[in-house]
mmCIF file of C-alpha atoms and ligand atoms in Angstrom:
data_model
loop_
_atom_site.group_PDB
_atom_site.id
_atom_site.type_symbol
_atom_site.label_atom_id
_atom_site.label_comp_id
_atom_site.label_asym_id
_atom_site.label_seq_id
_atom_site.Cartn_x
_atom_site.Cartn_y
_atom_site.Cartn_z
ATOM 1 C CA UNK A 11 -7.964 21.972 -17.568
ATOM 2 C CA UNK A 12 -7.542 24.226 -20.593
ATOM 3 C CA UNK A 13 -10.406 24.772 -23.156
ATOM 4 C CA UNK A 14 -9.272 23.309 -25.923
ATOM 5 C CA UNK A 15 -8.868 19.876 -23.996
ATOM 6 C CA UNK A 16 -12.123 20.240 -22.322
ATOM 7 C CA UNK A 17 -13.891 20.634 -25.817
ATOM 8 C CA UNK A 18 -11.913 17.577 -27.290
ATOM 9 C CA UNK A 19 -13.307 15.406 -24.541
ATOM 10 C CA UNK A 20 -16.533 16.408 -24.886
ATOM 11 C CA UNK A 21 -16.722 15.225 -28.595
ATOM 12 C CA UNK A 22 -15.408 11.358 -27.732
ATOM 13 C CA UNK A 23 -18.633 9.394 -27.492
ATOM 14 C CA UNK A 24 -16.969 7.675 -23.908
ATOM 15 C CA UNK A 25 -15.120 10.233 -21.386
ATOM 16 C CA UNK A 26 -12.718 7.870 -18.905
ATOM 17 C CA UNK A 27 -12.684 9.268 -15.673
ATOM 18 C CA UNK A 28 -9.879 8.345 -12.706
ATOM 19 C CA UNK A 29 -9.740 9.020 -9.044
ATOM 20 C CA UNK A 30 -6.792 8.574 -6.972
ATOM 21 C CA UNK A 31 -5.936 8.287 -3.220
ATOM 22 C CA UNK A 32 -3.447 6.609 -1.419
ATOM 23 C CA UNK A 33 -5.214 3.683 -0.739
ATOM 24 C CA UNK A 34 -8.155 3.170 -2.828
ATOM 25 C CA UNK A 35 -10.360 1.996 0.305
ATOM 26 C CA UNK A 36 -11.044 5.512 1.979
ATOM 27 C CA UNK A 37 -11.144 8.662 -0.860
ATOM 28 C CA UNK A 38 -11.359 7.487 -4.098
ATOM 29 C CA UNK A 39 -13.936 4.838 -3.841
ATOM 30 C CA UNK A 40 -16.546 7.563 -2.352
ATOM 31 C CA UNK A 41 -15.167 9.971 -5.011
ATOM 32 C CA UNK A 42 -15.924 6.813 -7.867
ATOM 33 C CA UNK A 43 -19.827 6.284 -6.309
ATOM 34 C CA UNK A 44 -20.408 9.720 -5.760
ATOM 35 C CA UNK A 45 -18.997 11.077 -9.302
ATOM 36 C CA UNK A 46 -20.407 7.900 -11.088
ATOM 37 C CA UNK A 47 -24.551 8.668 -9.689
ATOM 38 C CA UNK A 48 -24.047 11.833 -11.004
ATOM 39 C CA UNK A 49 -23.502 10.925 -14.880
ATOM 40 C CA UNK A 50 -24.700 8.589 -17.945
ATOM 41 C CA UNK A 51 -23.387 5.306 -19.466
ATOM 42 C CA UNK A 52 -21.460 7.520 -20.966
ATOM 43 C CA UNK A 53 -19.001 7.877 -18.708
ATOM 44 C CA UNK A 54 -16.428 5.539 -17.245
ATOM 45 C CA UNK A 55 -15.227 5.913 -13.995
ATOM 46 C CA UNK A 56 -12.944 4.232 -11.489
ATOM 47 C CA UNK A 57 -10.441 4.250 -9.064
ATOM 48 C CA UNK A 58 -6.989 3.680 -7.752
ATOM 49 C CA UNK A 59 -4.399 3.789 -5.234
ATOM 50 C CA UNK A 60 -0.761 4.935 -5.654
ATOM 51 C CA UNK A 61 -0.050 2.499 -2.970
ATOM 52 C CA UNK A 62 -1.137 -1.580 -3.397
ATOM 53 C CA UNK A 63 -1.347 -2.227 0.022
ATOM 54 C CA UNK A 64 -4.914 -3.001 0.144
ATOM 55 C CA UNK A 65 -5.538 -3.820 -3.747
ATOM 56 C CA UNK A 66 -8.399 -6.332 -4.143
ATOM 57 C CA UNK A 67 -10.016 -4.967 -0.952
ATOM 58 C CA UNK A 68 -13.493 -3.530 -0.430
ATOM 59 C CA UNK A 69 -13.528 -0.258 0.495
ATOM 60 C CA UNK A 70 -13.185 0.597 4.246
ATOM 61 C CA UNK A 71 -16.538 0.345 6.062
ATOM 62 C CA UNK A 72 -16.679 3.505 6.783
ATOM 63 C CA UNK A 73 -16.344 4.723 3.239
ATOM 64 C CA UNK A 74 -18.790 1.973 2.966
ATOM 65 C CA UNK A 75 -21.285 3.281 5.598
ATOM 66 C CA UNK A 76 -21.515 6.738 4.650
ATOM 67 C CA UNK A 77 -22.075 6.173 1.214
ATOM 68 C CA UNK A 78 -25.530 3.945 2.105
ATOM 69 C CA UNK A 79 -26.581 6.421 4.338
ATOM 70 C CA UNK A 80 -26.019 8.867 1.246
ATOM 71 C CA UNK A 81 -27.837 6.252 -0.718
ATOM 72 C CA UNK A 82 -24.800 4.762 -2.373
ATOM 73 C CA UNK A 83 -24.222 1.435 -2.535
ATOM 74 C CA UNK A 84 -20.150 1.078 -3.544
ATOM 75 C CA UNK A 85 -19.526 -2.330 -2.096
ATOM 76 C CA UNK A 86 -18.938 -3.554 -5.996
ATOM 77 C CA UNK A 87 -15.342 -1.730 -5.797
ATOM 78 C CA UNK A 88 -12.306 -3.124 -5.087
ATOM 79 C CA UNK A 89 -8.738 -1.257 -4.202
ATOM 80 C CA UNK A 90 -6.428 -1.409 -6.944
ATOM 81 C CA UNK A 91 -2.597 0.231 -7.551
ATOM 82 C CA UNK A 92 -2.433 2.933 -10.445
ATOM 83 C CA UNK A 93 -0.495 2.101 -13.386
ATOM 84 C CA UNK A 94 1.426 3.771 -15.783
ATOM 85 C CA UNK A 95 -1.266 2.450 -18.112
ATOM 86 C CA UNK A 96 -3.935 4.451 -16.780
ATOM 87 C CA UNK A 97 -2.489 7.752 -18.586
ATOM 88 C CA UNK A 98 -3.695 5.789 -21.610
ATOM 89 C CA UNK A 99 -6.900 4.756 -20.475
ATOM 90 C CA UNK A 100 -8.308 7.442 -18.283
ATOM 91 C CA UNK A 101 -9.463 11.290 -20.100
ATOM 92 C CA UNK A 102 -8.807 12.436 -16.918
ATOM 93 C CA UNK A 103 -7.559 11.773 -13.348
ATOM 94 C CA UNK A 104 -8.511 13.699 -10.222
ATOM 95 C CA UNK A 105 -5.553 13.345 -7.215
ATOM 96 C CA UNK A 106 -7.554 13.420 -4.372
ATOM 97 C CA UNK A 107 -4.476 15.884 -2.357
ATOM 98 C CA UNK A 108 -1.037 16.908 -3.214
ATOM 99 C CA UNK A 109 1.045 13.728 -1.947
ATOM 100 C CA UNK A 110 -1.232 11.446 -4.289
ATOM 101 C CA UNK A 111 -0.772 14.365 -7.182
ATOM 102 C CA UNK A 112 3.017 14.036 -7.190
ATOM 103 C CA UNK A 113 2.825 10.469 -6.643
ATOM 104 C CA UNK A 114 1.110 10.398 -9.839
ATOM 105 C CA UNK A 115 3.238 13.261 -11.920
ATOM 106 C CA UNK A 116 6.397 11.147 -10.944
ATOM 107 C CA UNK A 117 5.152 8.611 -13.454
ATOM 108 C CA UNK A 118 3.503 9.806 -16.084
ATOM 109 C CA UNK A 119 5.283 9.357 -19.405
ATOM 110 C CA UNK A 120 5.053 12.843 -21.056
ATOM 111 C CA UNK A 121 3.315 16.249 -21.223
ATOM 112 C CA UNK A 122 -0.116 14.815 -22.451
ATOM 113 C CA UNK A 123 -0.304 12.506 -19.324
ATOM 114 C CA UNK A 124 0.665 15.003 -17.305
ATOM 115 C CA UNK A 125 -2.314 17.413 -18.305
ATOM 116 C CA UNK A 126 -4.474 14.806 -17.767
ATOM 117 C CA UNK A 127 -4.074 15.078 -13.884
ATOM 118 C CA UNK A 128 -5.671 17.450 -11.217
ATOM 119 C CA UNK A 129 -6.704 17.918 -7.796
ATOM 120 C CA UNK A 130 -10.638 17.624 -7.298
ATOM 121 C CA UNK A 131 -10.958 20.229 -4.880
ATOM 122 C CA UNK A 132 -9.589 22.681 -7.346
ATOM 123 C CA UNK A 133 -12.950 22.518 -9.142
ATOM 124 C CA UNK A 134 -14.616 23.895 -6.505
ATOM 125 C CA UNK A 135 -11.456 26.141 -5.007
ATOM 126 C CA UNK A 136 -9.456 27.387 -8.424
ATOM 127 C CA UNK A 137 -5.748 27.573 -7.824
ATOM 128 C CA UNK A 138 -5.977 26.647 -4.200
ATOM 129 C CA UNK A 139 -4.640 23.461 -3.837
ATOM 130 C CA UNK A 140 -6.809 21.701 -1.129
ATOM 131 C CA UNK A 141 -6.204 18.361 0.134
ATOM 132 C CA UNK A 142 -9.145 15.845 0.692
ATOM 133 C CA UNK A 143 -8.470 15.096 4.356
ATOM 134 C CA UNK A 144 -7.681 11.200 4.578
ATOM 135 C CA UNK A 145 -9.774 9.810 7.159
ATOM 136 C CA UNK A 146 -8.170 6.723 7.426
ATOM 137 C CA UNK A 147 -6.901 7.293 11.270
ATOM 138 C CA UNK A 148 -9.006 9.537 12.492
ATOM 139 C CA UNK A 149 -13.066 10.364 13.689
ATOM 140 C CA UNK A 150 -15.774 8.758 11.714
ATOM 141 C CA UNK A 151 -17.167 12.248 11.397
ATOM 142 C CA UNK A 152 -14.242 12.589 9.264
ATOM 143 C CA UNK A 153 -15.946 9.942 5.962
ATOM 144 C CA UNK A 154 -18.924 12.391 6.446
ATOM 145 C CA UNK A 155 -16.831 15.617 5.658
ATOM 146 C CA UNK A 156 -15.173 14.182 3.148
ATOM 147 C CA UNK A 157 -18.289 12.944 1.653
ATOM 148 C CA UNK A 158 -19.517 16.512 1.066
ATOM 149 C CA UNK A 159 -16.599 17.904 0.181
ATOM 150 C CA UNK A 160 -16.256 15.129 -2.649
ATOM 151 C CA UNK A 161 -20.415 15.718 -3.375
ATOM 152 C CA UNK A 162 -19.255 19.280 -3.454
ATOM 153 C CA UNK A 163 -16.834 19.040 -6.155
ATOM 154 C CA UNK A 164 -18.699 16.093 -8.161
ATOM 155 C CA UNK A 165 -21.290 18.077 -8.898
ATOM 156 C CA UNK A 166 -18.225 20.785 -10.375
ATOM 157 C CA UNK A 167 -17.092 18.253 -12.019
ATOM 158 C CA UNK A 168 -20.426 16.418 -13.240
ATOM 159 C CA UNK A 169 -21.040 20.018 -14.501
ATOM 160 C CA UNK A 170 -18.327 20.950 -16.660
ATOM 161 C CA UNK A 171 -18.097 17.504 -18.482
ATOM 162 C CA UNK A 172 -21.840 18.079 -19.771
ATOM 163 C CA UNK A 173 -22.582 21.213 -20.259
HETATM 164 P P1 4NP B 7 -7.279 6.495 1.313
HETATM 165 O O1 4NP B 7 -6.927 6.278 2.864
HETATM 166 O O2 4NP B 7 -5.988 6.933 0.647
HETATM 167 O O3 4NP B 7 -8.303 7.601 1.329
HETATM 168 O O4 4NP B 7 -7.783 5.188 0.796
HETATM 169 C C1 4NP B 7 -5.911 5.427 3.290
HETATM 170 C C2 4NP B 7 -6.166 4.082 3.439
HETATM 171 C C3 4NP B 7 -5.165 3.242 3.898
HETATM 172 C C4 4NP B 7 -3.925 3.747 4.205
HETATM 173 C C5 4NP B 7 -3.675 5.088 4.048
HETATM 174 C C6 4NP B 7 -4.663 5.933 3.587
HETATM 175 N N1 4NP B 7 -2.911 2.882 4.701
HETATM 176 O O5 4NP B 7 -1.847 3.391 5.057
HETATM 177 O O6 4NP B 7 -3.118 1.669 4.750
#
């Protein structure tokens, strides 16, 4: 995110914060926790799903499992579809990989949504363009790696919003 934008955020007395998967039960509701135990009142977050499939779901247990072990509880989330209303509500909105990224460029309204929008593991790997692995069908060691990779760029991200 450019400089300018950055600075303008940090001035707003609330900063909205987004993550988005594809399903809202796997990624983005350990993304929410993790990002969320990092920060003040002062900052919203919450999640979403380009897909509705499982909206008003907890998150999967596994998301659920490694985030206690972590000490997170998240079991107050529930999956819900992204909007086109979220580019008005949410400062910013971390794609958790590149499918949910274009999933969410396709609708945003204009330029200022669009800048809005980024991959999280770009704050930890500039310009790469990592995906967050979804774990959905594969090894529960899976939720674990993407738990630290999410920690990983959290604490980027946690960073750069308050200092
Ligand atoms: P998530 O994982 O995007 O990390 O929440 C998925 C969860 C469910 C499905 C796909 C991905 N699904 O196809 O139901």
């Amino acid at each position: 995110m450019n400089s300018t934008y950055l600075n303008s955020l940090k001035s707003k007395s609330e900063i909205h914060i987004e993550m988005v998967c594809l399903g809202n039960i796997c990624r983005s509701p350990l993304a929410e926790g993790i990002l969320r135990s990092k920060l003040s009142d002062k900052f919203f977050i919450d999640s979403a799903g380009t897909g509705g499939w499982h909206a008003g779901e907890l998150p999967d247990k596994r998301s659920i499992e490694i985030a206690k072990r972590k000490g997170l509880d998240i079991t107050n989330q529930r999956a819900r579809k992204f909007t086109i209303k979220d580019f008005s509500k949410f400062d910013l909105i971390y794609a958790m990989d590149n499918s949910n990224l274009k999933d969410i460029l396709q609708l945003a309204p204009n330029e200022n949504a669009k800048r809005k929008v980024h991959l999280i593991l770009n704050e930890i790997y500039p310009n790469e363009n990592k995906d967050v692995p979804d774990p959905y069908y594969g090894l529960n060691d899976g939720f674990e790696k993407v738990y630290n990779m999410l920690d990983e760029a959290c604490n980027a991200i946690a960073k750069k919003i308050t200092t």
